[in-house]
PDB file of C-alpha atoms in Angstrom:
ATOM      1  CA  MET E   1       2.760   0.992  14.375  1.00 88.00           C
ATOM      2  CA  ILE E   2       3.466   3.970  12.050  1.00 93.00           C
ATOM      3  CA  GLU E   3       3.012   7.440  13.365  1.00 95.00           C
ATOM      4  CA  VAL E   4       3.288  10.523  11.133  1.00 96.00           C
ATOM      5  CA  LYS E   5       3.653  13.807  12.919  1.00 96.00           C
ATOM      6  CA  ASP E   6       3.190  17.154  11.110  1.00 97.00           C
ATOM      7  CA  LEU E   7       4.940  15.874   7.930  1.00 96.00           C
ATOM      8  CA  CYS E   8       5.858  18.509   5.260  1.00 96.00           C
ATOM      9  CA  PHE E   9       7.489  17.966   1.929  1.00 96.00           C
ATOM     10  CA  SER E  10       8.189  20.267  -1.067  1.00 93.00           C
ATOM     11  CA  TYR E  11       9.292  19.787  -4.579  1.00 88.00           C
ATOM     12  CA  ARG E  12      11.595  22.862  -4.892  1.00 84.00           C
ATOM     13  CA  SER E  13       9.304  25.754  -3.902  1.00 84.00           C
ATOM     14  CA  ARG E  14       6.018  23.897  -4.291  1.00 88.00           C
ATOM     15  CA  GLU E  15       4.666  22.405  -1.036  1.00 92.00           C
ATOM     16  CA  VAL E  16       3.048  19.031  -1.575  1.00 94.00           C
ATOM     17  CA  LEU E  17       2.460  17.794   1.968  1.00 96.00           C
ATOM     18  CA  LYS E  18       1.327  20.295   4.527  1.00 96.00           C
ATOM     19  CA  GLY E  19       1.420  19.134   8.151  1.00 96.00           C
ATOM     20  CA  VAL E  20       0.138  15.535   7.598  1.00 97.00           C
ATOM     21  CA  SER E  21      -0.408  13.623  10.841  1.00 97.00           C
ATOM     22  CA  PHE E  22      -1.979  10.235  11.394  1.00 96.00           C
ATOM     23  CA  GLN E  23      -1.385   6.792  12.914  1.00 95.00           C
ATOM     24  CA  ALA E  24      -1.643   3.273  11.479  1.00 95.00           C
ATOM     25  CA  ARG E  25      -1.846   0.596  14.259  1.00 94.00           C
ATOM     26  CA  GLU E  26      -1.151  -3.087  14.306  1.00 95.00           C
ATOM     27  CA  GLY E  27      -3.954  -5.267  12.948  1.00 96.00           C
ATOM     28  CA  THR E  28      -5.509  -2.572  10.817  1.00 96.00           C
ATOM     29  CA  VAL E  29      -5.944  -1.750   7.175  1.00 97.00           C
ATOM     30  CA  SER E  30      -5.700   1.965   6.431  1.00 97.00           C
ATOM     31  CA  PHE E  31      -6.657   3.355   3.024  1.00 97.00           C
ATOM     32  CA  VAL E  32      -5.248   6.628   1.768  1.00 97.00           C
ATOM     33  CA  LEU E  33      -7.688   8.363  -0.604  1.00 97.00           C
ATOM     34  CA  GLY E  34      -7.375  11.466  -2.748  1.00 95.00           C
ATOM     35  CA  ALA E  35      -7.437  12.710  -6.327  1.00 93.00           C
ATOM     36  CA  ASN E  36      -4.332  12.426  -8.634  1.00 89.00           C
ATOM     37  CA  GLY E  37      -1.753  14.795  -7.350  1.00 88.00           C
ATOM     38  CA  ALA E  38      -3.243  15.087  -3.840  1.00 92.00           C
ATOM     39  CA  GLY E  39      -0.022  13.842  -2.218  1.00 93.00           C
ATOM     40  CA  LYS E  40      -0.543  10.092  -1.796  1.00 94.00           C
ATOM     41  CA  THR E  41       2.602   9.022  -3.738  1.00 91.00           C
ATOM     42  CA  THR E  42       4.844  11.602  -1.986  1.00 94.00           C
ATOM     43  CA  LEU E  43       3.457  10.503   1.396  1.00 95.00           C
ATOM     44  CA  PHE E  44       4.295   6.872   0.587  1.00 94.00           C
ATOM     45  CA  ARG E  45       7.836   7.797  -0.575  1.00 92.00           C
ATOM     46  CA  CYS E  46       8.387   9.567   2.735  1.00 93.00           C
ATOM     47  CA  LEU E  47       7.138   6.528   4.643  1.00 92.00           C
ATOM     48  CA  LEU E  48       9.547   4.364   2.640  1.00 90.00           C
ATOM     49  CA  GLY E  49      12.489   6.541   3.415  1.00 88.00           C
ATOM     50  CA  LEU E  50      12.952   7.630  -0.209  1.00 90.00           C
ATOM     51  CA  TYR E  51      12.243  11.221   0.536  1.00 91.00           C
ATOM     52  CA  ARG E  52      13.391  13.249   3.531  1.00 91.00           C
ATOM     53  CA  PRO E  53      10.625  15.480   4.757  1.00 92.00           C
ATOM     54  CA  SER E  54      11.279  19.228   5.102  1.00 92.00           C
ATOM     55  CA  ALA E  55       9.550  19.133   8.501  1.00 94.00           C
ATOM     56  CA  GLY E  56       7.855  16.679  10.785  1.00 95.00           C
ATOM     57  CA  ALA E  57       8.715  13.028  11.384  1.00 93.00           C
ATOM     58  CA  VAL E  58       7.776   9.413  10.545  1.00 94.00           C
ATOM     59  CA  LEU E  59       7.995   7.072  13.503  1.00 94.00           C
ATOM     60  CA  LEU E  60       8.097   3.275  13.218  1.00 91.00           C
ATOM     61  CA  ASP E  61       7.321   1.776  16.558  1.00 89.00           C
ATOM     62  CA  GLY E  62       8.493   5.053  18.157  1.00 91.00           C
ATOM     63  CA  GLU E  63      11.750   5.323  16.258  1.00 92.00           C
ATOM     64  CA  ASP E  64      12.468   7.920  13.661  1.00 91.00           C
ATOM     65  CA  LEU E  65      12.492   6.120  10.316  1.00 88.00           C
ATOM     66  CA  THR E  66      15.287   8.323   8.890  1.00 85.00           C
ATOM     67  CA  ARG E  67      17.724   7.076  11.525  1.00 88.00           C
ATOM     68  CA  LEU E  68      17.229   3.331  10.653  1.00 88.00           C
ATOM     69  CA  PRO E  69      19.840   1.771   8.475  1.00 86.00           C
ATOM     70  CA  PRO E  70      18.335   0.219   5.302  1.00 84.00           C
ATOM     71  CA  PRO E  71      18.733  -3.439   6.406  1.00 82.00           C
ATOM     72  CA  GLN E  72      16.820  -2.660   9.686  1.00 85.00           C
ATOM     73  CA  LEU E  73      14.145  -0.704   7.877  1.00 88.00           C
ATOM     74  CA  ALA E  74      13.729  -3.654   5.453  1.00 85.00           C
ATOM     75  CA  LYS E  75      13.100  -5.983   8.324  1.00 86.00           C
ATOM     76  CA  ARG E  76      10.254  -3.805   9.660  1.00 89.00           C
ATOM     77  CA  LEU E  77       8.635  -2.205   6.625  1.00 93.00           C
ATOM     78  CA  ALA E  78       7.924  -3.706   3.204  1.00 93.00           C
ATOM     79  CA  TYR E  79       6.765  -1.985  -0.030  1.00 92.00           C
ATOM     80  CA  ILE E  80       4.384  -3.707  -2.436  1.00 91.00           C
ATOM     81  CA  PRO E  81       4.095  -2.027  -5.837  1.00 86.00           C
ATOM     82  CA  GLN E  82       1.037  -2.224  -8.013  1.00 78.00           C
ATOM     83  CA  SER E  83       3.000  -4.098 -10.691  1.00 72.00           C
ATOM     84  CA  HIS E  84       6.445  -5.446 -11.413  1.00 72.00           C
ATOM     85  CA  ALA E  85       7.990  -6.422 -14.672  1.00 73.00           C
ATOM     86  CA  PRO E  86      11.363  -8.220 -14.217  1.00 73.00           C
ATOM     87  CA  VAL E  87      13.708  -8.420 -17.126  1.00 67.00           C
ATOM     88  CA  PHE E  88      14.446 -12.051 -16.708  1.00 80.00           C
ATOM     89  CA  ASP E  89      12.137 -15.079 -16.441  1.00 86.00           C
ATOM     90  CA  PHE E  90      12.344 -15.484 -12.702  1.00 91.00           C
ATOM     91  CA  THR E  91      10.311 -18.200 -11.146  1.00 95.00           C
ATOM     92  CA  VAL E  92       7.764 -17.363  -8.458  1.00 95.00           C
ATOM     93  CA  LEU E  93      10.045 -18.909  -5.892  1.00 95.00           C
ATOM     94  CA  ASP E  94      12.955 -16.723  -7.090  1.00 93.00           C
ATOM     95  CA  MET E  95      10.802 -13.613  -6.824  1.00 93.00           C
ATOM     96  CA  VAL E  96       9.776 -14.361  -3.218  1.00 94.00           C
ATOM     97  CA  LEU E  97      13.293 -15.267  -2.186  1.00 93.00           C
ATOM     98  CA  MET E  98      14.358 -11.717  -3.121  1.00 89.00           C
ATOM     99  CA  GLY E  99      12.499 -10.664  -0.027  1.00 88.00           C
ATOM    100  CA  THR E 100      15.156 -12.300   2.028  1.00 85.00           C
ATOM    101  CA  ASN E 101      18.120 -10.500   0.417  1.00 76.00           C
ATOM    102  CA  HIS E 102      18.574  -8.044   3.377  1.00 70.00           C
ATOM    103  CA  ASP E 103      19.555 -11.001   5.616  1.00 60.00           C
ATOM    104  CA  LEU E 104      22.193 -12.334   3.312  1.00 58.00           C
ATOM    105  CA  GLY E 105      25.822 -11.221   2.998  1.00 56.00           C
ATOM    106  CA  THR E 106      27.249  -9.879  -0.186  1.00 53.00           C
ATOM    107  CA  PHE E 107      28.379 -13.242  -1.565  1.00 51.00           C
ATOM    108  CA  ARG E 108      25.846 -15.489   0.177  1.00 60.00           C
ATOM    109  CA  SER E 109      23.050 -17.152  -1.741  1.00 68.00           C
ATOM    110  CA  PRO E 110      19.621 -18.084  -0.193  1.00 71.00           C
ATOM    111  CA  GLY E 111      19.776 -21.322   1.633  1.00 74.00           C
ATOM    112  CA  ALA E 112      17.347 -23.790   3.289  1.00 87.00           C
ATOM    113  CA  GLU E 113      16.114 -21.236   5.819  1.00 86.00           C
ATOM    114  CA  GLU E 114      15.378 -18.675   3.173  1.00 88.00           C
ATOM    115  CA  ARG E 115      13.571 -21.143   1.037  1.00 91.00           C
ATOM    116  CA  ARG E 116      11.478 -22.260   4.036  1.00 92.00           C
ATOM    117  CA  ARG E 117      10.521 -18.640   4.705  1.00 92.00           C
ATOM    118  CA  ALA E 118       9.642 -18.118   0.990  1.00 93.00           C
ATOM    119  CA  MET E 119       7.466 -21.224   0.820  1.00 94.00           C
ATOM    120  CA  SER E 120       5.746 -20.320   4.111  1.00 94.00           C
ATOM    121  CA  ALA E 121       4.914 -16.830   2.660  1.00 94.00           C
ATOM    122  CA  LEU E 122       3.453 -18.345  -0.505  1.00 95.00           C
ATOM    123  CA  GLU E 123       1.271 -20.720   1.498  1.00 94.00           C
ATOM    124  CA  ARG E 124      -0.009 -17.860   3.619  1.00 92.00           C
ATOM    125  CA  VAL E 125      -1.297 -16.012   0.545  1.00 92.00           C
ATOM    126  CA  GLY E 126      -2.586 -19.222  -1.087  1.00 91.00           C
ATOM    127  CA  ALA E 127      -0.070 -19.130  -3.921  1.00 92.00           C
ATOM    128  CA  GLN E 128       2.024 -22.270  -3.179  1.00 93.00           C
ATOM    129  CA  GLU E 129       0.846 -23.953  -6.379  1.00 94.00           C
ATOM    130  CA  LEU E 130       2.523 -21.167  -8.370  1.00 94.00           C
ATOM    131  CA  THR E 131       6.056 -21.878  -6.890  1.00 95.00           C
ATOM    132  CA  HIS E 132       7.665 -23.092 -10.123  1.00 94.00           C
ATOM    133  CA  ARG E 133       5.713 -20.911 -12.584  1.00 96.00           C
ATOM    134  CA  VAL E 134       7.414 -18.033 -14.458  1.00 95.00           C
ATOM    135  CA  PHE E 135       6.394 -14.793 -12.688  1.00 94.00           C
ATOM    136  CA  ARG E 136       5.950 -12.845 -15.990  1.00 91.00           C
ATOM    137  CA  ARG E 137       3.395 -15.358 -17.229  1.00 92.00           C
ATOM    138  CA  LEU E 138       1.029 -15.168 -14.244  1.00 92.00           C
ATOM    139  CA  SER E 139      -2.202 -13.182 -14.237  1.00 90.00           C
ATOM    140  CA  GLY E 140      -2.207  -9.760 -12.582  1.00 89.00           C
ATOM    141  CA  GLY E 141      -3.937 -11.084  -9.539  1.00 90.00           C
ATOM    142  CA  GLU E 142      -1.470 -13.975  -9.194  1.00 92.00           C
ATOM    143  CA  GLN E 143       1.412 -11.559  -9.558  1.00 92.00           C
ATOM    144  CA  GLN E 144       0.080  -9.336  -6.876  1.00 92.00           C
ATOM    145  CA  LEU E 145      -0.255 -12.268  -4.428  1.00 93.00           C
ATOM    146  CA  VAL E 146       3.386 -13.180  -5.230  1.00 94.00           C
ATOM    147  CA  LEU E 147       4.493  -9.564  -4.440  1.00 93.00           C
ATOM    148  CA  ILE E 148       2.673  -9.788  -1.154  1.00 94.00           C
ATOM    149  CA  ALA E 149       4.415 -13.081  -0.396  1.00 94.00           C
ATOM    150  CA  ARG E 150       7.757 -11.499  -1.133  1.00 93.00           C
ATOM    151  CA  ALA E 151       6.980  -8.772   1.403  1.00 93.00           C
ATOM    152  CA  LEU E 152       6.016 -11.465   4.029  1.00 93.00           C
ATOM    153  CA  ALA E 153       9.238 -13.379   3.345  1.00 92.00           C
ATOM    154  CA  GLN E 154      11.069 -10.062   4.052  1.00 91.00           C
ATOM    155  CA  GLY E 155       9.863 -10.473   7.663  1.00 89.00           C
ATOM    156  CA  SER E 156       8.330  -6.948   7.893  1.00 89.00           C
ATOM    157  CA  ARG E 157       5.177  -6.378   9.954  1.00 92.00           C
ATOM    158  CA  VAL E 158       4.289  -3.135   8.170  1.00 94.00           C
ATOM    159  CA  LEU E 159       3.112  -3.401   4.590  1.00 95.00           C
ATOM    160  CA  VAL E 160       2.849  -0.268   2.354  1.00 95.00           C
ATOM    161  CA  MET E 161       0.823  -0.987  -0.814  1.00 94.00           C
ATOM    162  CA  ASP E 162       0.648   1.352  -3.757  1.00 91.00           C
ATOM    163  CA  GLU E 163      -2.762   0.891  -5.543  1.00 91.00           C
ATOM    164  CA  PRO E 164      -2.486  -2.924  -5.392  1.00 90.00           C
ATOM    165  CA  THR E 165      -5.703  -3.482  -7.314  1.00 89.00           C
ATOM    166  CA  ALA E 166      -5.267  -0.765 -10.024  1.00 87.00           C
ATOM    167  CA  ASN E 167      -4.440  -3.184 -12.880  1.00 84.00           C
ATOM    168  CA  LEU E 168      -6.707  -6.075 -11.868  1.00 89.00           C
ATOM    169  CA  ASP E 169     -10.046  -7.293 -12.947  1.00 90.00           C
ATOM    170  CA  TYR E 170     -12.934  -7.197 -10.462  1.00 91.00           C
ATOM    171  CA  GLY E 171     -12.487 -10.753  -9.237  1.00 91.00           C
ATOM    172  CA  ASN E 172      -8.770 -10.407  -8.706  1.00 90.00           C
ATOM    173  CA  GLN E 173      -9.273  -6.997  -6.935  1.00 92.00           C
ATOM    174  CA  LEU E 174     -11.382  -8.784  -4.283  1.00 92.00           C
ATOM    175  CA  LEU E 175      -9.011 -11.685  -4.115  1.00 92.00           C
ATOM    176  CA  VAL E 176      -6.074  -9.471  -3.175  1.00 91.00           C
ATOM    177  CA  LEU E 177      -8.108  -7.340  -0.734  1.00 94.00           C
ATOM    178  CA  GLU E 178      -9.373 -10.436   1.017  1.00 94.00           C
ATOM    179  CA  CYS E 179      -5.737 -11.562   1.393  1.00 93.00           C
ATOM    180  CA  VAL E 180      -4.871  -8.143   2.828  1.00 94.00           C
ATOM    181  CA  CYS E 181      -7.597  -8.380   5.388  1.00 95.00           C
ATOM    182  CA  ARG E 182      -6.440 -11.774   6.512  1.00 94.00           C
ATOM    183  CA  LEU E 183      -2.953 -10.434   7.089  1.00 95.00           C
ATOM    184  CA  ALA E 184      -4.404  -7.611   9.219  1.00 96.00           C
ATOM    185  CA  GLU E 185      -6.162 -10.249  11.338  1.00 95.00           C
ATOM    186  CA  GLU E 186      -2.738 -11.776  11.909  1.00 94.00           C
ATOM    187  CA  GLY E 187      -1.484  -8.456  13.306  1.00 95.00           C
ATOM    188  CA  TYR E 188       0.102  -6.832  10.251  1.00 95.00           C
ATOM    189  CA  THR E 189      -0.192  -3.054   9.795  1.00 96.00           C
ATOM    190  CA  VAL E 190      -1.305  -2.372   6.145  1.00 97.00           C
ATOM    191  CA  LEU E 191      -1.452   1.031   4.327  1.00 97.00           C
ATOM    192  CA  ILE E 192      -3.012   1.107   0.933  1.00 96.00           C
ATOM    193  CA  SER E 193      -3.270   4.050  -1.530  1.00 95.00           C
ATOM    194  CA  SER E 194      -6.345   3.728  -3.613  1.00 93.00           C
ATOM    195  CA  HIS E 195      -8.606   5.464  -6.028  1.00 91.00           C
ATOM    196  CA  ASP E 196     -11.633   3.359  -5.029  1.00 94.00           C
ATOM    197  CA  PRO E 197     -13.616   4.682  -2.126  1.00 95.00           C
ATOM    198  CA  GLN E 198     -15.896   1.637  -2.339  1.00 94.00           C
ATOM    199  CA  HIS E 199     -13.039  -0.712  -1.561  1.00 95.00           C
ATOM    200  CA  ALA E 200     -12.157   1.595   1.327  1.00 96.00           C
ATOM    201  CA  LEU E 201     -15.699   1.426   2.633  1.00 94.00           C
ATOM    202  CA  TRP E 202     -15.723  -2.389   2.552  1.00 93.00           C
ATOM    203  CA  TYR E 203     -12.179  -3.251   3.574  1.00 95.00           C
ATOM    204  CA  ALA E 204     -10.616  -0.340   5.519  1.00 96.00           C
ATOM    205  CA  HIS E 205     -10.582   0.023   9.301  1.00 96.00           C
ATOM    206  CA  ARG E 206      -9.551   3.616   8.839  1.00 96.00           C
ATOM    207  CA  VAL E 207      -9.448   6.185   6.050  1.00 97.00           C
ATOM    208  CA  LEU E 208      -6.971   9.013   5.550  1.00 97.00           C
ATOM    209  CA  ALA E 209      -8.201  11.471   2.919  1.00 97.00           C
ATOM    210  CA  LEU E 210      -5.816  13.994   1.308  1.00 97.00           C
ATOM    211  CA  ASP E 211      -6.826  17.139  -0.585  1.00 96.00           C
ATOM    212  CA  GLY E 212      -4.089  19.352  -1.822  1.00 93.00           C
ATOM    213  CA  GLY E 213      -1.565  17.808   0.553  1.00 94.00           C
ATOM    214  CA  VAL E 214      -3.743  18.393   3.615  1.00 96.00           C
ATOM    215  CA  VAL E 215      -5.508  15.821   5.705  1.00 97.00           C
ATOM    216  CA  VAL E 216      -9.293  16.537   5.302  1.00 97.00           C
ATOM    217  CA  ALA E 217     -10.557  13.321   6.923  1.00 97.00           C
ATOM    218  CA  ASP E 218      -9.113  10.672   9.239  1.00 97.00           C
ATOM    219  CA  GLY E 219     -11.049   8.108  11.032  1.00 96.00           C
ATOM    220  CA  PRO E 220     -13.111   4.867  10.749  1.00 96.00           C
ATOM    221  CA  ALA E 221     -14.201   4.234   7.189  1.00 93.00           C
ATOM    222  CA  GLY E 222     -17.933   4.004   8.002  1.00 91.00           C
ATOM    223  CA  GLU E 223     -17.798   7.380   9.800  1.00 94.00           C
ATOM    224  CA  VAL E 224     -15.690   9.586   7.475  1.00 95.00           C
ATOM    225  CA  LEU E 225     -16.738   8.280   4.033  1.00 94.00           C
ATOM    226  CA  ASP E 226     -19.809  10.292   3.180  1.00 94.00           C
ATOM    227  CA  GLY E 227     -21.238  12.359   0.274  1.00 93.00           C
ATOM    228  CA  PRO E 228     -19.544  15.633   1.224  1.00 94.00           C
ATOM    229  CA  LEU E 229     -16.091  14.039   1.306  1.00 96.00           C
ATOM    230  CA  LEU E 230     -16.545  12.357  -2.084  1.00 94.00           C
ATOM    231  CA  GLN E 231     -17.683  15.757  -3.456  1.00 93.00           C
ATOM    232  CA  GLN E 232     -14.590  17.431  -2.051  1.00 94.00           C
ATOM    233  CA  LEU E 233     -12.105  14.774  -3.120  1.00 94.00           C
ATOM    234  CA  TYR E 234     -13.467  13.891  -6.568  1.00 92.00           C
ATOM    235  CA  GLY E 235     -16.170  16.388  -7.484  1.00 90.00           C
ATOM    236  CA  VAL E 236     -18.713  13.492  -7.407  1.00 89.00           C
ATOM    237  CA  GLU E 237     -22.228  13.704  -5.954  1.00 90.00           C
ATOM    238  CA  ALA E 238     -23.114  10.335  -4.502  1.00 90.00           C
ATOM    239  CA  GLU E 239     -25.620   8.684  -2.326  1.00 90.00           C
ATOM    240  CA  PHE E 240     -25.100   5.606  -0.033  1.00 91.00           C
ATOM    241  CA  ALA E 241     -27.412   2.596  -0.220  1.00 90.00           C
ATOM    242  CA  GLN E 242     -27.567  -0.316   2.132  1.00 87.00           C
ATOM    243  CA  ALA E 243     -26.976  -3.773   0.603  1.00 86.00           C
ATOM    244  CA  SER E 244     -26.510  -7.227   2.157  1.00 81.00           C
ATOM    245  CA  CYS E 245     -22.732  -6.821   1.731  1.00 78.00           C
ATOM    246  CA  GLY E 246     -22.745  -3.403   3.408  1.00 81.00           C
ATOM    247  CA  ARG E 247     -22.973   0.187   2.318  1.00 88.00           C
ATOM    248  CA  VAL E 248     -22.726   0.849  -1.402  1.00 91.00           C
ATOM    249  CA  ILE E 249     -21.698   4.171  -3.030  1.00 92.00           C
ATOM    250  CA  VAL E 250     -24.119   5.276  -5.816  1.00 90.00           C
ATOM    251  CA  PRO E 251     -22.780   8.190  -7.867  1.00 88.00           C
ATOM    252  CA  ARG E 252     -25.485  10.661  -9.058  1.00 82.00           C
ATOM    253  CA  GLN E 253     -23.767  13.345 -10.961  1.00 62.00           C
ATOM    254  CA  ILE E 254     -20.233  14.543 -11.771  1.00 59.00           C
ATOM    255  CA  LYS E 255     -20.221  18.327 -11.528  1.00 57.00           C
ATOM    256  CA  THR E 256     -16.500  19.064 -11.598  1.00 55.00           C
ATOM    257  CA  HIS E 257     -13.417  16.912 -12.106  1.00 56.00           C
ATOM    258  CA  LYS E 258     -10.844  17.418  -9.456  1.00 57.00           C
ATOM    259  CA  VAL E 259      -7.459  17.991 -11.110  1.00 57.00           C
ATOM    260  CA  TYR E 260      -4.164  19.014  -9.428  1.00 55.00           C
ATOM    261  CA  LYS E 261      -0.815  19.524 -11.014  1.00 54.00           C
ATOM    262  CA  GLU E 262       1.364  16.489 -11.020  1.00 53.00           C
ATOM    263  CA  GLU E 263       3.060  16.005  -7.684  1.00 53.00           C
ATOM    264  CA  MET E 264       6.439  15.844  -9.365  1.00 51.00           C
ATOM    265  CA  GLU E 265       7.230  17.963 -12.469  1.00 44.00           C
TER     266      GLU E 265
END
């Protein structure tokens, strides 16, 4: 479980995160929503240990994340970017094996155990047929599944995903999100930053909404995602309709476009 307590962070004199608190439990998918510049990226960088907060704490299973050595942190928390463009023509298996590097010594190469872990991870995301393909030549959806497999091979039970569907077509967006939900059912803790409240409505157990670095909503997706919240976050008037697949967001009118300064100048 990840627990964030009164987290604050500033770029020089500009405060970006202002007392952010929330929990993400095992077996859940939590979506972090907010307009560009609302603090999502900064929050994730604090969760990953890349930024040291000016106040507050990030606890991973009760331990202060900043006190964990990098190899221990890597065993417990994995980052999945929205895209990755390696310089060399690595195979899919090579890419997934990179997730085991924290268990290897300086001069040790992946062995039979690491290959077993990599193949098991590919099977769990349904990408075992891609094993010997060149990663750079895969579709966006296939690449995202491989990046998820790399995180699973890492052995971490907490997955932090930065807009994993941002560059994907509609079918691949749903493919990746269905994979994420299956992992949550296996007990993984998944945090996703997203610009799509509809995805959050369908796939999230909980939603954390940021506005100007402040938490303005935190709770079950079906309870906190409503018209006033979308108006506050995005300046969009919307209604909610009931369909066979669940509630659907129907935008009516865009009155204002919510714009913040870039988080990092």
